[in-house]
XYZ file of C-alpha atoms in Angstrom:
495
model
C 123.004 98.383 294.637
C 119.348 99.957 295.492
C 119.930 104.032 296.291
C 119.376 104.986 299.291
C 116.203 106.948 299.637
C 116.321 107.923 303.464
C 117.283 112.070 303.396
C 119.921 114.028 305.695
C 118.259 117.268 306.430
C 121.117 119.889 304.378
C 119.896 117.298 301.443
C 115.923 118.101 301.995
C 117.035 121.858 302.237
C 118.761 121.473 298.413
C 121.405 123.628 299.971
C 119.437 126.163 302.036
C 120.599 127.125 305.283
C 120.939 124.451 307.689
C 119.042 126.480 309.965
C 116.609 128.302 308.365
C 113.329 125.719 308.766
C 113.325 122.026 309.433
C 111.301 119.064 306.694
C 111.438 116.511 308.990
C 107.781 116.119 309.007
C 107.855 115.408 305.255
C 107.998 112.294 304.064
C 112.064 111.489 302.472
C 110.939 109.388 299.917
C 108.975 106.091 299.208
C 111.439 104.254 301.809
C 109.407 106.575 304.712
C 106.521 106.340 303.296
C 102.872 104.075 303.286
C 103.189 101.563 300.463
C 100.041 103.181 299.678
C 97.293 106.352 300.183
C 93.636 107.229 299.717
C 93.672 111.162 299.653
C 90.447 113.532 298.107
C 93.366 115.257 295.591
C 96.692 113.901 294.386
C 98.746 117.024 293.086
C 101.894 115.895 290.755
C 104.634 117.955 291.569
C 106.149 119.394 294.799
C 107.134 123.227 293.033
C 105.570 126.485 294.425
C 102.339 125.870 291.919
C 101.139 122.224 293.636
C 102.170 123.172 297.345
C 100.506 126.233 296.636
C 97.372 124.884 295.385
C 97.924 121.651 298.287
C 97.907 125.080 300.953
C 94.723 125.825 300.071
C 92.616 122.572 299.755
C 94.573 121.294 302.949
C 92.719 125.123 303.736
C 88.931 123.854 302.563
C 88.695 120.503 304.979
C 90.712 118.395 302.154
C 92.960 115.224 302.240
C 95.750 115.957 299.927
C 99.500 113.699 298.833
C 101.943 115.777 297.041
C 104.762 113.749 295.239
C 107.605 115.610 294.524
C 110.415 112.983 291.711
C 113.237 115.224 293.612
C 115.141 114.852 297.325
C 113.469 118.125 297.142
C 110.447 121.094 296.538
C 110.855 123.862 294.497
C 110.947 122.776 291.041
C 112.904 125.232 289.230
C 113.265 127.252 292.600
C 116.661 126.204 294.561
C 118.893 127.472 296.377
C 122.715 126.005 296.074
C 125.994 125.491 298.566
C 128.682 127.662 298.401
C 132.242 126.584 299.938
C 132.079 129.916 302.282
C 128.417 128.762 304.064
C 126.479 130.776 302.418
C 123.755 129.769 299.784
C 123.345 130.741 296.260
C 120.329 130.978 293.962
C 120.220 128.015 290.947
C 117.249 129.023 289.624
C 113.724 131.234 290.003
C 114.965 134.454 291.971
C 113.453 137.390 291.658
C 110.195 139.166 292.174
C 109.355 142.558 291.442
C 106.017 145.032 291.265
C 102.984 143.819 290.657
C 104.482 140.708 291.372
C 101.005 140.000 294.365
C 100.377 136.459 295.076
C 104.148 135.317 295.804
C 104.103 138.697 297.984
C 101.697 137.702 299.547
C 102.678 133.989 300.057
C 106.782 135.059 301.331
C 104.907 137.405 302.904
C 102.816 134.500 305.329
C 105.853 132.341 306.051
C 107.868 134.821 307.021
C 109.959 134.787 304.024
C 111.678 139.030 303.781
C 112.313 139.937 300.466
C 115.594 142.681 299.957
C 116.541 144.456 297.379
C 118.307 143.821 293.413
C 121.410 145.642 294.496
C 121.697 148.475 291.506
C 123.325 150.871 292.912
C 125.688 152.129 290.482
C 126.810 151.528 286.438
C 125.377 149.256 284.677
C 127.997 148.019 281.455
C 127.224 147.712 278.037
C 129.877 145.093 276.283
C 129.871 145.510 271.897
C 131.624 145.045 270.143
C 134.411 144.494 271.842
C 134.195 147.689 273.573
C 132.846 148.025 277.612
C 130.672 151.459 278.627
C 129.625 152.011 281.759
C 125.682 153.556 281.530
C 124.209 155.229 284.721
C 119.819 153.906 284.299
C 119.232 156.907 286.210
C 119.326 159.079 283.349
C 116.761 159.490 280.387
C 117.352 156.401 279.356
C 116.937 154.435 282.316
C 117.653 150.835 281.847
C 118.354 150.940 277.965
C 122.135 149.388 277.201
C 123.209 153.432 274.840
C 123.820 152.437 271.364
C 123.488 154.852 268.543
C 121.000 156.829 268.404
C 119.137 155.532 265.636
C 119.457 151.942 267.120
C 117.308 153.794 270.360
C 114.654 155.569 268.713
C 114.288 152.246 267.011
C 114.398 150.187 269.590
C 111.738 152.868 271.264
C 109.222 152.218 268.547
C 109.273 148.784 268.446
C 108.844 148.067 271.836
C 105.607 150.771 272.336
C 104.394 148.985 269.301
C 104.662 145.578 270.994
C 102.925 147.530 274.203
C 99.748 148.737 272.403
C 99.540 145.171 270.372
C 100.051 143.273 273.704
C 97.170 145.334 275.129
C 94.636 144.098 272.670
C 96.067 139.751 273.803
C 92.560 138.631 276.734
C 96.066 137.459 279.300
C 93.405 134.101 279.474
C 92.222 133.424 275.716
C 95.546 134.382 273.889
C 93.704 133.270 271.077
C 90.854 134.831 270.675
C 92.803 138.418 269.808
C 91.348 139.922 267.160
C 94.648 139.402 265.543
C 95.047 135.957 267.058
C 95.782 133.877 263.809
C 97.873 136.741 261.800
C 100.165 137.656 265.122
C 100.549 133.483 265.772
C 101.878 132.106 262.277
C 105.357 133.918 262.230
C 107.776 133.735 264.818
C 108.895 136.943 267.075
C 112.400 137.089 264.677
C 109.718 137.687 261.080
C 108.682 140.433 262.946
C 111.365 141.815 264.398
C 113.367 141.656 260.923
C 110.926 143.890 259.119
C 110.675 146.070 262.924
C 114.197 147.001 263.859
C 115.193 147.806 260.467
C 118.848 149.295 262.565
C 121.519 146.787 264.004
C 121.582 148.212 267.252
C 118.300 147.673 267.363
C 117.584 144.355 266.844
C 120.696 143.410 269.587
C 118.906 145.028 271.974
C 115.448 143.454 271.522
C 117.415 139.712 270.968
C 119.298 140.318 274.124
C 115.630 140.878 275.758
C 113.833 138.022 274.202
C 116.698 136.047 274.767
C 117.347 137.259 278.716
C 113.101 136.859 279.052
C 112.801 133.309 277.769
C 115.326 132.065 277.208
C 115.311 130.812 273.529
C 116.005 132.847 269.965
C 113.484 135.102 268.465
C 113.079 132.356 265.723
C 112.232 129.690 268.548
C 108.885 131.730 269.604
C 105.593 132.473 268.096
C 105.252 136.118 267.535
C 101.935 135.873 269.635
C 103.571 134.151 272.702
C 105.334 137.093 272.903
C 102.576 139.088 272.957
C 101.109 137.203 275.686
C 103.601 137.009 278.454
C 103.979 141.028 277.249
C 100.534 141.021 278.727
C 100.790 138.443 281.195
C 103.236 141.038 283.369
C 101.146 142.677 285.126
C 97.597 142.246 287.580
C 93.866 142.598 287.933
C 94.571 146.612 287.528
C 98.094 147.195 285.593
C 98.891 146.351 282.411
C 102.035 144.593 281.585
C 104.924 145.627 279.625
C 107.728 144.524 278.118
C 109.419 147.138 279.611
C 108.741 145.541 283.027
C 110.068 142.018 282.328
C 113.557 143.721 281.401
C 114.077 146.004 284.038
C 115.323 145.970 287.665
C 114.338 148.377 289.553
C 110.538 149.010 289.032
C 110.534 145.505 286.968
C 110.360 141.981 287.425
C 114.091 141.584 288.656
C 113.944 144.698 291.642
C 114.161 142.207 294.739
C 115.358 139.151 296.337
C 114.612 136.820 299.078
C 116.279 136.885 302.426
C 117.976 133.306 302.849
C 117.250 132.602 299.290
C 113.933 131.655 296.749
C 113.632 127.894 298.045
C 112.811 129.126 301.420
C 109.689 130.177 299.758
C 108.907 126.345 299.073
C 111.083 124.635 301.429
C 108.994 126.778 305.148
C 105.266 126.306 302.500
C 105.982 122.538 302.896
C 106.959 122.622 306.241
C 103.382 123.413 306.411
C 102.513 120.633 304.838
C 103.835 118.360 306.927
C 103.820 114.337 305.507
C 101.319 114.992 303.085
C 104.317 116.200 301.001
C 106.687 112.589 299.280
C 109.565 113.700 298.216
C 111.619 111.177 295.624
C 108.614 109.693 294.137
C 108.376 110.383 290.468
C 104.703 109.365 288.617
C 104.815 107.496 286.072
C 100.970 107.072 285.747
C 97.738 108.713 286.315
C 94.267 105.969 285.399
C 91.328 106.144 286.239
C 89.502 103.304 288.054
C 85.284 103.532 288.379
C 85.047 107.487 290.751
C 88.787 108.161 290.868
C 91.495 108.224 290.311
C 94.989 105.605 290.634
C 98.529 108.000 291.373
C 101.680 105.700 290.688
C 104.776 106.889 291.505
C 108.165 105.087 292.551
C 107.354 103.227 295.766
C 104.076 104.537 296.439
C 100.554 104.292 294.926
C 97.914 106.722 295.631
C 94.396 106.872 295.449
C 92.014 109.994 295.093
C 88.964 111.018 293.749
C 90.877 114.825 291.929
C 94.173 114.860 290.538
C 96.340 118.453 289.990
C 99.238 117.787 287.134
C 102.032 120.701 288.251
C 104.533 119.997 286.205
C 105.307 121.699 282.691
C 103.080 120.254 279.832
C 106.432 118.703 278.172
C 107.229 116.907 281.505
C 103.659 116.107 281.703
C 103.464 114.768 278.920
C 106.008 111.871 279.721
C 102.991 110.091 282.614
C 101.026 107.116 281.643
C 97.350 108.129 281.171
C 94.519 106.099 280.628
C 92.347 106.196 279.748
C 94.490 108.905 277.182
C 94.200 112.068 277.211
C 92.229 114.172 274.977
C 94.186 114.762 271.465
C 94.283 117.866 271.328
C 95.760 118.065 275.152
C 98.710 115.587 273.709
C 99.886 118.073 270.567
C 99.549 120.904 273.254
C 101.745 118.870 275.999
C 104.077 117.852 272.032
C 104.789 120.945 270.981
C 105.560 123.371 274.086
C 109.623 122.550 274.917
C 110.881 124.260 277.997
C 113.873 126.660 277.068
C 117.542 126.300 277.923
C 118.861 127.620 280.142
C 121.901 127.651 283.159
C 123.229 129.990 285.863
C 126.477 129.960 286.795
C 127.894 132.242 289.593
C 131.389 133.165 290.785
C 132.141 134.113 294.691
C 134.547 136.146 295.194
C 135.705 137.659 299.046
C 134.142 140.588 298.153
C 132.068 142.514 295.694
C 134.874 144.194 294.418
C 133.301 145.737 291.827
C 131.294 148.120 293.427
C 134.101 149.897 294.279
C 134.560 150.404 290.712
C 131.239 151.851 290.533
C 129.467 149.327 288.874
C 126.566 147.563 289.857
C 127.514 144.012 288.808
C 124.837 143.825 285.698
C 126.682 143.711 282.365
C 124.284 142.855 278.567
C 125.993 141.551 275.948
C 126.274 140.336 272.022
C 129.020 138.082 272.662
C 130.403 134.800 275.149
C 128.799 132.474 276.863
C 126.560 134.875 279.716
C 125.376 137.704 277.814
C 123.715 139.185 280.988
C 125.049 139.341 284.602
C 123.317 140.289 288.307
C 124.949 141.281 291.294
C 123.828 138.065 293.735
C 125.797 138.870 296.612
C 124.153 139.354 300.106
C 122.586 141.978 301.902
C 125.384 142.470 303.786
C 127.178 142.197 301.096
C 129.999 139.911 303.389
C 131.569 138.306 299.705
C 130.817 138.882 296.610
C 128.514 136.662 293.666
C 128.467 137.228 290.122
C 126.033 135.527 288.799
C 125.997 134.766 284.979
C 122.390 133.724 282.819
C 123.706 131.347 279.959
C 120.741 130.767 277.710
C 119.283 129.635 274.357
C 121.229 129.181 272.154
C 124.671 129.395 274.337
C 122.826 127.197 276.457
C 122.425 124.525 274.129
C 126.323 124.917 272.925
C 128.257 124.095 275.988
C 125.332 121.234 277.247
C 128.187 118.525 276.959
C 130.253 120.186 277.534
C 132.194 119.358 280.864
C 132.069 122.154 284.049
C 135.923 122.898 283.862
C 135.223 123.986 280.704
C 132.517 126.272 280.558
C 133.746 127.629 284.202
C 136.537 128.984 281.603
C 134.358 130.700 279.776
C 132.291 131.963 282.005
C 135.062 133.800 283.637
C 137.160 134.925 280.683
C 133.321 136.694 280.717
C 133.360 138.169 283.927
C 137.131 139.642 282.909
C 135.583 140.945 280.198
C 132.901 142.824 281.858
C 134.742 143.310 285.323
C 138.395 143.356 284.956
C 140.926 140.626 286.116
C 139.699 140.314 289.281
C 136.573 139.115 287.503
C 139.475 135.441 287.162
C 139.496 134.172 290.643
C 137.146 133.716 292.229
C 136.803 131.658 295.402
C 134.798 128.984 294.437
C 132.297 128.984 291.646
C 128.921 126.974 291.614
C 126.545 126.351 288.168
C 122.945 125.471 287.601
C 122.305 123.721 283.761
C 118.876 122.850 283.343
C 118.622 121.583 280.805
C 120.406 118.198 282.055
C 118.489 118.467 285.404
C 116.330 115.371 284.698
C 113.046 116.276 286.673
C 112.983 119.693 284.584
C 114.620 119.673 281.472
C 115.428 123.045 280.593
C 113.787 126.644 281.801
C 112.634 129.386 282.771
C 109.376 128.553 281.292
C 108.378 126.226 278.039
C 107.102 128.358 275.133
C 105.218 128.170 272.747
C 106.607 128.568 268.871
C 104.304 129.304 265.624
C 100.174 127.978 265.681
C 100.257 126.270 269.227
C 98.042 128.966 271.077
C 95.399 129.427 268.118
C 95.697 125.759 267.464
C 95.805 124.257 270.848
C 96.333 126.438 273.406
C 92.628 126.094 274.990
C 93.740 122.759 276.717
C 96.061 124.612 278.558
C 94.186 124.843 281.266
C 91.484 122.826 280.747
C 90.630 119.454 282.828
C 90.097 116.563 281.609
C 88.076 115.029 283.725
C 89.225 115.110 287.292
C 92.765 116.089 286.366
C 93.495 119.757 286.690
C 96.297 121.656 285.532
C 98.906 124.185 287.242
C 102.301 124.955 286.666
C 103.576 128.531 285.590
C 102.910 128.111 281.654
C 99.250 127.789 283.259
C 99.078 131.180 284.899
C 97.428 134.140 283.252
C 99.255 136.835 285.291
C 103.502 136.203 285.650
C 103.797 133.099 283.099
C 107.232 132.164 283.587
C 107.408 133.357 287.084
C 107.656 131.907 290.278
C 104.236 134.598 290.757
C 102.784 132.844 288.127
C 103.258 129.510 290.271
C 101.297 130.946 292.854
C 99.223 131.877 291.176
C 98.196 128.623 288.778
C 98.351 126.909 292.303
C 95.415 128.577 293.813
C 92.845 128.553 290.445
C 93.790 124.765 289.760
C 92.899 124.888 294.389
C 89.426 126.376 293.569
C 88.722 124.341 290.024
C 89.164 121.094 292.417
C 86.848 122.745 295.111
C 83.977 123.701 292.937
C 84.262 120.104 292.067
C 84.390 118.373 295.223
C 81.309 120.506 295.885
């Protein structure tokens, strides 16, 4: 039987609170869409990047069609429905200082923020020992490992920030030492610099938490470019800003869940957004492009592809893309990530003086956050499953993962964590239109050899997505910036 394409309002909201915002004007897939459209610009991907590009193009007087493969908008940003009627974030959720563009977008849509719960002690779980620690002291959020390890880690962090300051955010491959840094993995560099085991542990945890990839997988140049991008036009990026909660990238969350931003943005675009329409091919036809998706064909003068590079590569292009662009997409894999959220009647860890944030050297979940709503009407512990740990469980059933996650939570927060009222799991590796997250990263040799193809338009095809951002690559802010940049390119080209 053919799959039903018409979407209910609830499925369209992707788990958001039903009363939050209507999207009834958005085309609910090919069954609700015309068989063909002709517009100025076809946009492939209804995540934050594609929707932002569409907003700016419409504001510039151009007609657009946004083709989204999923039955919802948001891409790697999604709200998950909870059994108690609430919701939690299954993908991107945090914003922080210097993430100016996502904040401006949310403000324009009336989506408020609240401070990530950060009152009380963090937890370090290392070598089977549970150690609460105060983040208000001299060490801040740095876990209290041995003094030698802390000193070594501080030196390494300072050196990383200093090296990152030499990397141009718009062209990392032009850095003075780009060739030297890009020919080695982050792990090989760390092995030479983080000589105290506890320091190596801290840097390894930082790496997997940021990239959902192991240090052995990443180019040192890519890591440095990512650090450099953790700022804005007036503020240099730092590793600390990537890892911190207060004053860092995890400082705030969105009221109603992060998917409220793309949901409300899509609502402003109405039936320009077509859901359940995975794009299969983009073909040049004279002075136009024919973009063919399931159930709908769009003819456009320009195309914006707002997908991660490895997913953009799964579209058939005619004529073929330049070899450099295609080779780039073959070499940028997605990170491996899942999020596990256990829901409780109350955030019981707060009564124990804990803020819900744990860092561990073992288990399937090695970093956690308090994902409770701002009114604390129920408790929610969120754990990241990342890199090797996620890959080890990609083929596992949800029951097996749940058991492993709750065992970790009990180690961190006590026996009460063993008995949640509900449990939700988002495995991005197994999500058909993402196949991982939070970002597609560059192994050694990719940026210096192929990086120039990351944003460079190919005739009338333009590239967006957080991977293409010059600031806050890999984050929602980077997605907004990339959409704004792509729209400017297109508007300039169309005159």
